[in-house]
Each structure stands twice: as structure tokens, then as C-alpha cells.
Amino acid sequence: MLLSMQGISKAFAGVPALKTASLDVEAAEVMALVGQNGAGKSTLIKILTGVYRRDEGSITFDGRDVDFSMPAMAQAAGIATIYQEINLAPQRSVAENIYLSREPKRFGMIDHGAMRRGAEAVLKTFNLTIDVDRPVAHFDAATRQMVAIARAVTQNARLVIMDEPTSSLDEREVAILFETIRTLKRSGVAVIFIGHRLDELYEICDRVTIMRDGQTVAKSPMADMPKMALVRHMLGKELAAFQAMAPEADAPMRPVRLELDKAGAGVRVRDVSLAVREGEISGLAGLLGSGRTETARLIFGADRMERGAIRMQGQDRSFREPADAIADGIGLVSEDRKIDGIVPDMSIRENMTLALLPKLKKAGIVDRARQDEIVTRYIRALGVKCASPDQPIKELSGGNQQKVLLARWLATDPRVLIVDEPTRGIDIGAKSEILKLLRNLADEGLSVLMISSELEELLAAADRVTVLSDGMSVATLPRKDLSETALLAAMAHQEAHQEE
Amino acid sequence: MQTILRLFLVKNAGDLARLGVILALAGLILFGALRYDNFLSPYNILSFLRYNSMFALIALGMAFVIMTGGIDLSVGGTAAMASVVAALLSPYHWAAGLVCGMAAGLAVGALNGFIITRMRIQPFIATLATMLAAYGTGLLLADNQSVSVSYDSGFTVIGQDDFLGFPIPAWIALAAYVLGWLVLEKLPIGRHILAIGDGEATAGLMGLKVERALAGVYLASGTLAGLAGVTLASQFGAGQPTEGVGWELFAIASVVVGGTLLSGGSGSIGATLAGALLLAMVFNILNFENGLGWISLSAYWQSVIRGSFLLVVVVLQAKLMARHRST
Ligand SMILES: Nc1ncnc2c1ncn2[C@@H]1O[C@H](COP(=O)(O)OP(=O)(O)OP(=O)(O)O)[C@@H](O)[C@H]1O
Ligand SMILES: [Mg+2]
């Protein structure tokens, strides 16, 4: 046994987060650690690596009792960790981030050349050729995640912990990551893999440990644990059917609310046309780098449009900055929720109503009663697991923080809501809740533009899907033509060529 | 524009600010040289360097502190106290004055480090308290008056003599800056300091020893302030418990003009030096302007002008950086 954690308990300010949880990992195995948002997965990991101190329990690593009091000690003992909130120093270069705390040295001084070459070499094995001298902050979420992974796997650790490593990666990158994990395994390294996407877990993991409400409720070889059983253990009940809220196939066509006509800016968005109708969920699909997020930023006024037109209810608009778009009733929930958007020290209440404050004022001061009503409603609707609305948001689990941010925009009561990967990092129980909520809002008249990399999500929720490829809209599939094959084909841009 | 910038090794917004301060410094020197007869005379250059070396020393320590996202308000009080300690001990041996003056600074730095990392007090508050304590201690030790140094032990050599044609304080400051540059650019700890300024919690999760690094920068800042105090005593022949007021602001201004963000996580040693020289140069030029005899600017007006100049430089930098970022 490489790692054994037994009877681990931990309470934050009297509220228990872990109750006699346990986790065992053998050398050269990949252990899945699963559970709903707030089940205690990240906390268990942070206790192992010395970020938090445990209240009770024992940990043995490599045959010895250990009690790390800071991450540096766990790292020195051979445990490399990718934390859920990507932990890199944003202003430092990619190369420095990979080697920080174990810089290659020559005559006692940092060997910048060796560091650069080493960084380039590892990233190359990830099919990533980037300027490693540039600050990490210059890169998108996926690249940052890959850098964090590169940092962890080059530490020559005995155990590599990955807390939701795939949440900002596309399929190709996930494949690269899995190849890396297999290589680690072959050299005897153990991996703890935390994730919410079941397919991925079944693909890469050997065993699974399931947590619920701070306790370990099941352990089993992955092969002996059917999906349904796994979900039941996780939720403590059966999963509500995912297909239930799929819209009717032949709903009547409603008026177009937002329209993008041959829009373009820079090289990432070349020629995108799409329409979002009143009261419908319009999907936006495409591979990573196809320009989905950039298109959203364009609509939202975060980037300036260079070509084409944008129309709201048939009228030409030009948004110079997000404030203009917001004034027109457009909201954007960005994909980088891990990094952007949250104000860590503020309470859930404040974070949730930040964008709403101007509307909540009565005679100049915040109408507390209405604020409470909204906050309570969304905490319930999205199942945010928290001690109270006044808890600082930084104390929530990663998935619950995301729910709060989603609620922030939902609560502004927009006419058009753009959601970029709305269910990323959210457990399967809450995932269908969120999709259901979007559907309900659409039924009440909201127009939703949903960007998603998960085809089943688009299939389940969208009324139509526009597919982007290489910065161009190559197809728009109405509900009746939607299927996984049709989407995949369009994403690979085959249909478009055939049509031409 | 981009290619021109590349030529100057400008890779990011911080570099641009650094380029800006160097250009501003060059501009001021050119202005002074053209306008005043003796501006580039050896006498002016040498006394400029001699006098301003102490400020350069504290600016260096401050640069490291600010790179971690902290602040050290105690440097002025520390320098004043160290000058008294050095003066009191100078009769025994010149080295006693030097070492004990620095040790006094180190002690304040260690106290700052302890309060900030162990008792988890905000740097602003912690160093505000130690600033008051240091002034008080200096005044107590000096019995509320300036303490004359010994001229027999050779202590005054440190501040008043030259070596290879340059003032010894300038050599000391130069050595400190070279060392500082090495630490920041070439040693792992320098990179760790920047990473800590980027985000303390994150740096901890990456396995950096945050507390040790933080204690280190306050220790260094205190010691450099002690060294500045020694220089002060040696140069003016007396330990001066009431000097040092406002030095911390001068140091902070130098660091900021040098393109280091107060929020931490970036910074350059060379640009800090340029920033310190730039601010000192404005003073020097104002003195010359008074010397021309056409106008007579009181010390108050000089402060106003210096403040305005600082504002102009910082605003220009911010504009340049914003432009650079958006391209
Ligand atoms: N620093 C903290 N202070 C207070 N409560 C905390 C803190 N960290 C975590 N918690 C609480 O502990 C519980 C477990 O959180 P944890 O982050 O371990 O969940 P998780 O299983 O990782 O969830 P997710 O899938 O959303 O990442 C949550 O209820 C959370 O609010
Ligand atoms: Mg988590």
C-alpha cells in the first residue's frame, strides 16, 4: 500500500467537511475519487498535502506515518498535486511555473537555458508548442491546465494527484493527458484522479473510491462498479432522468432575438452567422479553438467586432464594451469561472448579487429583503451546498462556487444569456438541475446561447445547434436533425464541404 | 512600434515601464547638462552619488518587499536608529560602528518578519508600529540629540572618502544592487519572491516556503536600512535620530517609478536604481535652478514639484502599459 488514509475527520468552524473518510492507493494504480460537489474530495486531498490539518485520523505514505504541515513537505516526500483551482503564478513565465521550487541550477544559479529547454520538451510531449518565456496569464484555461499538469508529472513523484484536471480540456487534450497517466503508471507511479465525467473515469481508472457528505461510502475496482451503482452511491438516490427536459422536436418558430451576421474579428472569429430566438436554447458546438468562446466575447462586447453585424430584435447594435451589452440585456457566464469572476473574500450573498446591485436598490440602499429572496431561491434551485448565504465564497467547494457564479447571471434576469460550458466541474446530480433550470428560463422567454463541449448536453437541451469550425459557422442543425453523428460530422467540417 | 520595442528587449508591459524610467532619467540628465554650467562637473556628480547612495540602499530593500506584495514603512526610523547606534559605537572601532549599525537594522527587519509571518499582521500595520518603535529607540539612545561620531577610528572613511575616484557609499550601493540583481534574476529565491507576490496562497500550494521568503525580504530591507543609517552617520559625522522622516516614501516612490507594481509579482532591480536616481535628479535640478538666481523655490515648492513630476511619470507609465497590453 503506497498511501493509506484512515478515519480522517475535519471540521471548518464547527461544520464538518469530512467524517472518518478513508482512502487507500496502491503503487502503479489510478484511483478515481468521486462524489457530489461539496462531498469533501478536495478537502481530503488538501489534508493529505498539508494545506489543512486534520482533526482526527492517520495517514501512512510509503510505509511511514506522515503528518505534513505544508505543501512543500508533501512535495518533498514525493507527492505532486494539481489542485482544483489551477495553481500557477500568473505573472511568471510558463517555464518558471513548471520548475518553481526545483529550478535547474548551474553553479548555484538558475540555469535559465536548461529550464527553457526542459519546459519546451515536456510541453512538446503534450503536443503543445508555446513560447515558454511568456507569462502564464497570457494563455487560455486549457493551456494553463496543461502547464499545471506538466509541472506535476515532471516532479518525479511517487503519487500524482489530479483534482478535476480535465474540466477545461477538450477531447484531444484529454487523450494526451490519459496517455501521460498511462506512462506514469507504467513507471510505478500512482495517480489519484478526481472528476465528474463518468466516461473518463471508466476509461482511465483502475479503482474507485466514492464519497458522500464527507464520508467514504464505497470502494471497488472500477470494472465491478456499474455506472448506475456508482451514481447511486454518489447521490444516495437514483439520478433523475436526464432526458426528461428535452424540448419538443417541432416547437413553433419564434422571432429571432439576437442575430450575428457574418461577424468577424481577428483570426479566431472569421465568419460567424447565428441566430438565437426568443425562448429557446441555441447551442454552439465546435472543437477547442474553433472560436466559440471568442464568438461569445464578441457578442458580449468584450472584444470589438471588425466585420459583419450584430442585431438585437432586428436592430443593428455595436457594443464597445460589456457594459453596453449588459445594458441591452445580454449576460455572459464565462468558461474561466475558476479564475475570473469570484471575489473570494465576499460572501455568497454578495457574490451572487454583485451584477444585480444597481437593480436591488431602494432609495439608494440595497433592498435586503429582495436580496435574501433571490439568494435563497438560487441556493435552493441550484443546490448550492453551504453553511449559510453569508459564508465567504472561497470556503465553498469548487463546483459550488461555480453554481454561485451561474446564479449571479441568472439573477440579473437577462434577455439573452450566453453560458460558456455551464456544467463544467459540476456533479451529475446538479448538472441536470442546471440544464432543467435553463430550460425553465427559456420557457419563460429567455434566449440562451449555450456553448458546450459535451455533445450529450447539447442533444438533451438545445433547440438548435450552430457548429463552428476554424472560426466559421459551418452548419446550423435544427432539433429534428440533431444527433451525435451529425454534430461530429459538422464539427469536423465535412458537411460544409459537401454542401459547397 | 512593436519591432522598435523588441529592439529594447521589451517583452511585456513591465519592461516598457522600465524603459520609460530610463528614458526619463536620460532626458533629465540631458536637460541639466544643457541648461546648467556645472551640472556634469565632477564635483556635482560625486556629491550627487555620495548623498543619494543611502536612498538607493533603502529603495533596493523596498523593491524586494514590494515584489512580495508587502510594504516596509519602518525603513526611515530604522535608518535613524541605526545611525545613532553606529555613532555610539564608532569610537571603539570603525567596524564596530558599521557592523552594529547594520545589526540594529537587521534586528528591526527580523522583528518585522516575525510579526508578519508568525503573528499574521498586515505588513502595513506591522511596519508602521516598528517604525514608531525604531524612532523612539533612536531618540532614547541618543538622548534626544544628534550623536557625534568618532573621527579617530576611521569610521568617517565609509561615508566621506573615495575609492578609485568614486565615493565609497556609491560603491557600497553598487555592490548591493549587483547582489540584489543576482538574487532576483539568478537565484531560485528571487523567482520565489516574485511568485509569492503573484499570490501567496498559490505559492504555498506550489510548495514554496512562503514564510521563510517573506521573513527574508524584511530582514534584507531592515539590514539595508541599517546600512543606510551607517552611511548617514559616517557622511555627516553624527548619528541623527530625527533624520529619516519620509525616507520610506522616497523609497516606495523609487520602486513604483521603476515599474514595480505595488500589488507585487513583478519588478526589476535596475529600474529601481534608475527610479531612485530619477527622483534624486529632480532634486538636484531644482537646486541648480535655484542657483541660477532667477527664481527661488522654497523647500515646500520643491516638494510640490517633485510630487507633480512623480505623478506625471506614473501616469505616463500607466498609459504606455495600457497601450502595450491592448496591442
Ligand atoms: N476553507 C474552508 N472553510 C470552510 N468550509 C470549507 C473550506 N473548504 C471546504 N469547505 C467545505 O467543505 C465541504 C467539502 O468541500 P470540498 O471542496 O472538499 O468538496 P469537493 O468534493 O471537492 O467538491 P467539488 O466537486 O465541488 O470540487 C464543502 O461543504 C465546503 O463548503
Ligand atoms: Mg473539489
PDB file of C-alpha atoms in Angstrom, chain A residues 459 476-484 486-487:
ATOM      1  CA  LEU A 459     -28.525  16.944 -27.577  1.00  0.00           C
ATOM      2  CA  THR A 476     -26.922  25.057 -38.095  1.00  0.00           C
ATOM      3  CA  LEU A 477     -28.813  21.930 -37.136  1.00  0.00           C
ATOM      4  CA  PRO A 478     -32.443  22.209 -36.053  1.00  0.00           C
ATOM      5  CA  ARG A 479     -33.767  19.990 -33.290  1.00  0.00           C
ATOM      6  CA  LYS A 480     -35.047  17.322 -35.658  1.00  0.00           C
ATOM      7  CA  ASP A 481     -31.661  16.855 -37.338  1.00  0.00           C
ATOM      8  CA  LEU A 482     -29.702  16.758 -34.112  1.00  0.00           C
ATOM      9  CA  SER A 483     -27.693  13.641 -33.469  1.00  0.00           C
ATOM     10  CA  GLU A 484     -24.260  12.867 -32.233  1.00  0.00           C
ATOM     11  CA  ALA A 486     -24.474  14.914 -37.337  1.00  0.00           C
ATOM     12  CA  LEU A 487     -22.727  17.144 -34.807  1.00  0.00           C
TER      13      LEU A 487
END
